[in-house]
Amino acid sequence: MLRKLRALLPKEKSPEELDEHYRKMEEIQLEKGDMLAMLIAAFLTLGIPLLLIAGAIYGFIYLVMVR
């Protein structure tokens, strides 16, 4: 079973390929509005669900304490 799983993993890269990959990553520059876009995306992905969960917990506690 372990052999089947290892066959699915990508093959190991040579040090030259890794160096080239890291060099490309360092060359990537953010544009002017990228930081704002990342913050908005983070809020939509993390903030809204957390607010919904907190609201559900608050609503449950409110219903239990009122009665």
CSV table of N, CA, C and O in Angstrom, one decimal, residues 3 8 10 13 16 18-19 23 34 37-38 44 49 51 54 56-58 63 67:
chain,number,residue,atom,x,y,z
A,3,ARG,N,3.8,1.7,-1.3
A,3,ARG,CA,4.4,1.9,-2.6
A,3,ARG,C,3.4,2.6,-3.5
A,3,ARG,O,3.8,3.4,-4.3
A,8,LEU,N,2.2,7.9,-6.2
A,8,LEU,CA,1.3,9.1,-6.5
A,8,LEU,C,2.0,10.4,-6.3
A,8,LEU,O,1.6,11.4,-6.8
A,10,PRO,N,4.8,13.4,-6.3
A,10,PRO,CA,5.7,13.9,-7.3
A,10,PRO,C,7.1,13.4,-7.0
A,10,PRO,O,7.5,13.2,-5.9
A,13,LYS,N,13.0,16.5,-6.8
A,13,LYS,CA,13.7,17.4,-7.8
A,13,LYS,C,15.2,17.5,-7.5
A,13,LYS,O,15.6,17.3,-6.3
A,16,GLU,N,19.4,21.7,-8.6
A,16,GLU,CA,19.3,22.7,-9.6
A,16,GLU,C,17.9,23.2,-9.9
A,16,GLU,O,17.6,24.3,-10.1
A,18,LEU,N,15.4,22.9,-7.8
A,18,LEU,CA,14.9,23.6,-6.6
A,18,LEU,C,15.4,25.0,-6.6
A,18,LEU,O,14.7,25.9,-6.3
A,19,ASP,N,16.7,25.2,-7.0
A,19,ASP,CA,17.3,26.5,-7.0
A,19,ASP,C,16.5,27.4,-8.0
A,19,ASP,O,16.2,28.6,-7.7
A,23,ARG,N,14.3,30.7,-7.1
A,23,ARG,CA,14.7,32.0,-7.8
A,23,ARG,C,13.5,32.6,-8.4
A,23,ARG,O,13.2,33.8,-8.3
A,34,ASP,N,-2.6,44.3,-5.0
A,34,ASP,CA,-2.6,42.9,-4.6
A,34,ASP,C,-2.8,42.7,-3.1
A,34,ASP,O,-3.5,41.8,-2.6
A,37,ALA,N,-6.4,43.1,-2.2
A,37,ALA,CA,-7.1,42.0,-2.7
A,37,ALA,C,-6.9,40.8,-1.8
A,37,ALA,O,-7.9,40.0,-1.5
A,38,MET,N,-5.7,40.6,-1.3
A,38,MET,CA,-5.4,39.5,-0.4
A,38,MET,C,-6.1,39.6,0.9
A,38,MET,O,-6.7,38.7,1.5
A,44,LEU,N,-13.1,37.3,3.5
A,44,LEU,CA,-14.2,36.6,3.0
A,44,LEU,C,-14.1,35.1,3.4
A,44,LEU,O,-15.1,34.4,3.6
A,49,PRO,N,-17.1,33.3,8.0
A,49,PRO,CA,-17.5,32.1,8.8
A,49,PRO,C,-17.3,32.2,10.3
A,49,PRO,O,-18.1,31.7,11.0
A,51,LEU,N,-17.6,35.0,12.0
A,51,LEU,CA,-18.7,35.8,12.5
A,51,LEU,C,-20.0,35.0,12.6
A,51,LEU,O,-20.8,35.1,13.5
A,54,ALA,N,-19.7,32.7,15.6
A,54,ALA,CA,-19.9,33.4,16.8
A,54,ALA,C,-21.3,33.8,17.0
A,54,ALA,O,-21.9,33.8,18.1
A,56,ALA,N,-24.0,32.3,15.9
A,56,ALA,CA,-24.8,31.1,16.2
A,56,ALA,C,-24.6,30.7,17.7
A,56,ALA,O,-25.6,30.4,18.4
A,57,ILE,N,-23.4,30.8,18.2
A,57,ILE,CA,-23.1,30.5,19.6
A,57,ILE,C,-23.8,31.6,20.5
A,57,ILE,O,-24.5,31.2,21.5
A,58,TYR,N,-23.7,32.9,20.1
A,58,TYR,CA,-24.4,33.9,20.8
A,58,TYR,C,-25.9,33.7,20.8
A,58,TYR,O,-26.6,33.9,21.8
A,63,LEU,N,-30.9,32.3,23.5
A,63,LEU,CA,-32.2,31.6,23.7
A,63,LEU,C,-32.2,30.8,24.9
A,63,LEU,O,-33.3,30.6,25.6
A,67,ARG,N,-35.0,31.9,28.5
A,67,ARG,CA,-36.1,31.0,29.0
A,67,ARG,C,-35.8,30.5,30.3
A,67,ARG,O,-35.3,30.2,31.1
